[in-house]
mmCIF file of C-alpha atoms in Angstrom:
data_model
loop_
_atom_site.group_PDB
_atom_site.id
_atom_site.type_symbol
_atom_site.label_atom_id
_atom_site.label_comp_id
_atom_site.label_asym_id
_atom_site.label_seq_id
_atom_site.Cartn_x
_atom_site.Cartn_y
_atom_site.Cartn_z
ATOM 1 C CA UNK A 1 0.000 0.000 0.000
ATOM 2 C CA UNK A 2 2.975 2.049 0.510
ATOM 3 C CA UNK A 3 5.032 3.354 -3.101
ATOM 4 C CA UNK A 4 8.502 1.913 -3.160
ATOM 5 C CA UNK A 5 10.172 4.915 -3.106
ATOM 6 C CA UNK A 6 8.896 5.571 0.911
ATOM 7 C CA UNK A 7 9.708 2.072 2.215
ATOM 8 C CA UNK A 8 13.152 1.428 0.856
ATOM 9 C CA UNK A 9 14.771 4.799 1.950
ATOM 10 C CA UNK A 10 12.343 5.744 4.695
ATOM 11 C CA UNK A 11 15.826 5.724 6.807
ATOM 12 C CA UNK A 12 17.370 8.561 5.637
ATOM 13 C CA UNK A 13 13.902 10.774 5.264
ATOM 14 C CA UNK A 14 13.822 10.037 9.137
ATOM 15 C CA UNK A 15 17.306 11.073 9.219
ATOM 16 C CA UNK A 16 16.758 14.190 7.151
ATOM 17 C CA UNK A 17 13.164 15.465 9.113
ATOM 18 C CA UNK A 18 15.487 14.705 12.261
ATOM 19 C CA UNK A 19 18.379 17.287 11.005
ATOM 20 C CA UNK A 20 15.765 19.937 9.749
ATOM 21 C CA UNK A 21 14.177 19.781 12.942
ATOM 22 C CA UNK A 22 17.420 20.082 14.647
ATOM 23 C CA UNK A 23 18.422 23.004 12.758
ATOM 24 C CA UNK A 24 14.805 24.799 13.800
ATOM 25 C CA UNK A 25 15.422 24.127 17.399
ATOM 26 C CA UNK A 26 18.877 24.831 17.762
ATOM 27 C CA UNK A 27 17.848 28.302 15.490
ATOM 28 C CA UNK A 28 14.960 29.258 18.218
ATOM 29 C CA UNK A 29 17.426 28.502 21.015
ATOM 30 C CA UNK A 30 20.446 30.466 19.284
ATOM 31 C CA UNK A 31 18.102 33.082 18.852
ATOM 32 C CA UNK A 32 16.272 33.581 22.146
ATOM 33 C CA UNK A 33 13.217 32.874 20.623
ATOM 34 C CA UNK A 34 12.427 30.098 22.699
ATOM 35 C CA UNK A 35 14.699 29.015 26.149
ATOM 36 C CA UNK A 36 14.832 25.285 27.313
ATOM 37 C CA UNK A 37 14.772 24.881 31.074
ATOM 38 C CA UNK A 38 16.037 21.635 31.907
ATOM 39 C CA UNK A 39 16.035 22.300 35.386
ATOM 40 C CA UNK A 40 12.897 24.485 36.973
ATOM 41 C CA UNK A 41 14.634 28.067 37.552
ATOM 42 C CA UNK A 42 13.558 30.025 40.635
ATOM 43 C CA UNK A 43 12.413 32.805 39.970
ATOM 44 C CA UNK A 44 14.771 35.895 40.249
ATOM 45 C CA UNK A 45 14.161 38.726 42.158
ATOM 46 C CA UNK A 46 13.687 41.906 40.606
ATOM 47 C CA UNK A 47 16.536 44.046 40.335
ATOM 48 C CA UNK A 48 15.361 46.785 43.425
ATOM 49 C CA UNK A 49 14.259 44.270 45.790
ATOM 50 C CA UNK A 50 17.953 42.379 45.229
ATOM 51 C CA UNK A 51 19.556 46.024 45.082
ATOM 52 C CA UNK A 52 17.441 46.912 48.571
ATOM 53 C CA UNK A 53 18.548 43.897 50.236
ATOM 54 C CA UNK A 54 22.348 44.609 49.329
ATOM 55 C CA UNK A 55 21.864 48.164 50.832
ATOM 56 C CA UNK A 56 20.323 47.071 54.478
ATOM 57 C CA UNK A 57 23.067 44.189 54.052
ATOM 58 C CA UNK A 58 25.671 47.335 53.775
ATOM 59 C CA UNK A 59 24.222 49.033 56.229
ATOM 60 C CA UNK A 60 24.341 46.795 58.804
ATOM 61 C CA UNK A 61 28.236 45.906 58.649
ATOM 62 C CA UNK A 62 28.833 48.825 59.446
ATOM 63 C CA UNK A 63 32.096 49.132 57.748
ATOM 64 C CA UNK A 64 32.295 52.884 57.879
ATOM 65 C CA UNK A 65 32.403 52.676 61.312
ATOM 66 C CA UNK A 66 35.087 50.660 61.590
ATOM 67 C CA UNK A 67 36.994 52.405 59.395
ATOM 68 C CA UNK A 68 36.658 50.809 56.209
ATOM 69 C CA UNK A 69 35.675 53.769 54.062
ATOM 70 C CA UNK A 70 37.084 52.522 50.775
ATOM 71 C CA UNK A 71 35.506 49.167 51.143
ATOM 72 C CA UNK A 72 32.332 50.652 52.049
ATOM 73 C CA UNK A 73 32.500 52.539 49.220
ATOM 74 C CA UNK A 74 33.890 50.159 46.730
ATOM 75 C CA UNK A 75 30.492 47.753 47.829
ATOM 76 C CA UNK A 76 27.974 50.162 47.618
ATOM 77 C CA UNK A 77 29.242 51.408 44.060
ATOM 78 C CA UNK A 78 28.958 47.774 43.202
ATOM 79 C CA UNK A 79 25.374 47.121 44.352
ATOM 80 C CA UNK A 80 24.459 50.363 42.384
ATOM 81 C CA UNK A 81 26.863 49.217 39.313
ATOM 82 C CA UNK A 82 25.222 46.121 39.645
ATOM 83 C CA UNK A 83 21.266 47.555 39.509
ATOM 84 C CA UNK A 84 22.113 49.621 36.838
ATOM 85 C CA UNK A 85 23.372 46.366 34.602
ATOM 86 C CA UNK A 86 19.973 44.343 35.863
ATOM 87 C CA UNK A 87 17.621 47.260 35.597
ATOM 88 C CA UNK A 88 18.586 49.233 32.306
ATOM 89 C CA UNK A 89 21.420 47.368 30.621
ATOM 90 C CA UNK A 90 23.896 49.712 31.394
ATOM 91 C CA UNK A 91 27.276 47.588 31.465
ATOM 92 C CA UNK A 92 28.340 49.673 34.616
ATOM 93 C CA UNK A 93 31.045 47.623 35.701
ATOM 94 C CA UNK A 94 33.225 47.936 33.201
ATOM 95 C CA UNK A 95 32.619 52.088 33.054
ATOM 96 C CA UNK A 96 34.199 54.624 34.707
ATOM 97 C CA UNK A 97 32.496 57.015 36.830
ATOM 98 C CA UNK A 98 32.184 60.136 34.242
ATOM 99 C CA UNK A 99 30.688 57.145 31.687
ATOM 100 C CA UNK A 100 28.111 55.898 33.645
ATOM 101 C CA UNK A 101 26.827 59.562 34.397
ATOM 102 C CA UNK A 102 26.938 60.143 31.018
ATOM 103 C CA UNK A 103 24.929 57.101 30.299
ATOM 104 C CA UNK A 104 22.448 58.141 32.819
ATOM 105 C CA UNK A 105 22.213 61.902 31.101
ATOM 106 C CA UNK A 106 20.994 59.855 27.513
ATOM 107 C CA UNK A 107 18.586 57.254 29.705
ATOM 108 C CA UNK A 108 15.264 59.223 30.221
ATOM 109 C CA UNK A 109 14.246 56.815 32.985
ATOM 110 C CA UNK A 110 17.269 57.640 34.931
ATOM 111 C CA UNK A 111 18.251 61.529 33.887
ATOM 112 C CA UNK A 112 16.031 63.284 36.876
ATOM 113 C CA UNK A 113 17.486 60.754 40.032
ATOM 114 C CA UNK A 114 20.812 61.481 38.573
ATOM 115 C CA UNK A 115 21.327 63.542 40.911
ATOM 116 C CA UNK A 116 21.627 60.774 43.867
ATOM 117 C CA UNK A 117 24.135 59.119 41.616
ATOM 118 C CA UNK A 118 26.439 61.889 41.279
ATOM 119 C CA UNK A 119 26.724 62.425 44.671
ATOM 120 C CA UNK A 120 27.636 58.993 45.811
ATOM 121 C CA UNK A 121 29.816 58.619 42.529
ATOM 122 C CA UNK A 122 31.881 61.899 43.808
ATOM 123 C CA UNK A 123 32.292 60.556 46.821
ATOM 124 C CA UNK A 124 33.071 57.372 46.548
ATOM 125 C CA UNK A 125 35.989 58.763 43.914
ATOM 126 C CA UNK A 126 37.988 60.704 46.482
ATOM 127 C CA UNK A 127 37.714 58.196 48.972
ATOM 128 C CA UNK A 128 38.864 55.010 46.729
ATOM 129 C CA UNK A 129 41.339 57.119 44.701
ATOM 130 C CA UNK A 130 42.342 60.241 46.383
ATOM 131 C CA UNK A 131 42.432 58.184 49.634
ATOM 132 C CA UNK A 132 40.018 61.429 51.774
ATOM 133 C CA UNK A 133 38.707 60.518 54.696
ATOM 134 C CA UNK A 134 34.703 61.382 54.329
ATOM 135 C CA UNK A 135 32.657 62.383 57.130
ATOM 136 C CA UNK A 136 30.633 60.575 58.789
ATOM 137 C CA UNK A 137 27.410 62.552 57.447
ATOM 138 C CA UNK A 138 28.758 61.698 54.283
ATOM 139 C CA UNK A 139 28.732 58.147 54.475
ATOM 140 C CA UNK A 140 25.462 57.784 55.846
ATOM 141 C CA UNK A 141 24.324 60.555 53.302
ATOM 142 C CA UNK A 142 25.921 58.647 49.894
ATOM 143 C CA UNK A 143 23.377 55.332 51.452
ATOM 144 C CA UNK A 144 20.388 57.022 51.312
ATOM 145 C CA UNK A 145 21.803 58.552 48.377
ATOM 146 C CA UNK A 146 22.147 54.970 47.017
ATOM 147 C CA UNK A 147 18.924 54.006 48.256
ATOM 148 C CA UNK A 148 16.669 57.076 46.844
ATOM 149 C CA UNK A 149 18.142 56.489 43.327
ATOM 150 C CA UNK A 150 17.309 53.205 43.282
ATOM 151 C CA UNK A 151 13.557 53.787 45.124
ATOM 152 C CA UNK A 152 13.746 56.444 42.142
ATOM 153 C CA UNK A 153 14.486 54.543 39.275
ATOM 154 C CA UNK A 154 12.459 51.326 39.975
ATOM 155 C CA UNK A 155 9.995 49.561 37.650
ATOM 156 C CA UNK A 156 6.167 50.830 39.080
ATOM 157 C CA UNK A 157 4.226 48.092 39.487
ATOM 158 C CA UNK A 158 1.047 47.347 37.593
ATOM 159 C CA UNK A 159 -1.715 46.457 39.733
ATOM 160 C CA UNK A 160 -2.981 42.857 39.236
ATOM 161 C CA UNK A 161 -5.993 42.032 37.508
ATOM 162 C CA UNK A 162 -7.721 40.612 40.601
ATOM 163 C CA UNK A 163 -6.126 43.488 42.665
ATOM 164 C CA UNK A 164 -8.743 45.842 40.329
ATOM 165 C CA UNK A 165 -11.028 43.852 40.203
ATOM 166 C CA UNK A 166 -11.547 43.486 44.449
ATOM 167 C CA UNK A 167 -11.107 47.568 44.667
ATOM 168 C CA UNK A 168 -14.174 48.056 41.840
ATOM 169 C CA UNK A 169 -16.340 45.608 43.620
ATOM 170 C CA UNK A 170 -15.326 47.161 47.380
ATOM 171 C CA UNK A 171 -16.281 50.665 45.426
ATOM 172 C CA UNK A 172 -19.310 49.507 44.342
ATOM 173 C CA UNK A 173 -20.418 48.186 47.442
ATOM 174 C CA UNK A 174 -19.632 51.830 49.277
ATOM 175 C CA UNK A 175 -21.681 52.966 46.519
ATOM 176 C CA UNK A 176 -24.573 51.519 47.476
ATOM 177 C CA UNK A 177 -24.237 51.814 51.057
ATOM 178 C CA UNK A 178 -24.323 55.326 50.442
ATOM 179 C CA UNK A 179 -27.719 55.008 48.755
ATOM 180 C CA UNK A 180 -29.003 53.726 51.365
#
């Protein structure tokens, strides 16, 4: 029932479907078009909460205090180098300082909480380079520095479908206890 042509080289059209599929799979993967998880990822964290946590992590170890200023500073320009990599694909850590606040001028997102940036930037120059000994203001001031940029600059949140949907039913039933 079959013509000869299908049943004596039926081998090598398996063989052939198998490479063309091959080559469409291993195109979508090369691509990005499509990912293969062979293990179940966990789900990252977005780039402020991680950023956050690194701060109150810095915070707490207290390194100014025990005079560590330039590792203090070398840290917290690495959480921020770090966000600004995750957040807007800024390839921070291999800038300088004047080249990331340049690249921060041409990003819209970032160009008004700038301002943060340069600060802790300046600081964290002379204290890594020039070798100053900051203040102690100044080091708590270049963390919240660090910490309003990034509360600045982070993605706002949408509000979840079921999230509106609860507040327009808890409206409507105001509504009509006003009514009454």
């Amino acid at each position: 029932w079959m013509p000869d042509w299908i049943t004596e080289y039926w081998v090598w059209y398996l063989i052939g479907l198998l490479i063309i599929a091959g080559g469409i799979c291993g195109y979508l993967i090369f691509t990005k078009k499509m990912t293969v998880a062979i293990l179940p990822q966990k789900k990252r964290l977005p780039p402020d909460q991680i950023a956050f946590s690194r701060l109150n992590e810095l915070k707490e170890a207290q390194l100014w205090e025990k005079g560590q200023e330039k590792e203090y500073y070398t840290r917290l320009i690495d959480i921020l180098r770090e966000y600004l990599q995750e957040r807007f694909g800024i390839n921070a850590m291999e800038m300088t300082s004047s080249q990331i606040l340049k690249a921060l001028r041409s990003n819209e997102e970032t160009r008004m909480p700038k301002k943060y940036m340069e600060r802790v930037v300046e600081i964290a120059d002379y204290v890594k380079f020039a070798k100053v000994r900051p203040m102690p203001d100044d080091n708590v001031r270049s963390w919240q520095d660090a910490l309003q940029f990034v509360e600045d600059t982070k993605p706002v949140q949408e509000p979840e479908p079921a999230d509106v949907q609860e507040a327009q039913a808890e409206l409507e039933s105001l509504k009509g206890k006003d009514k009454r």
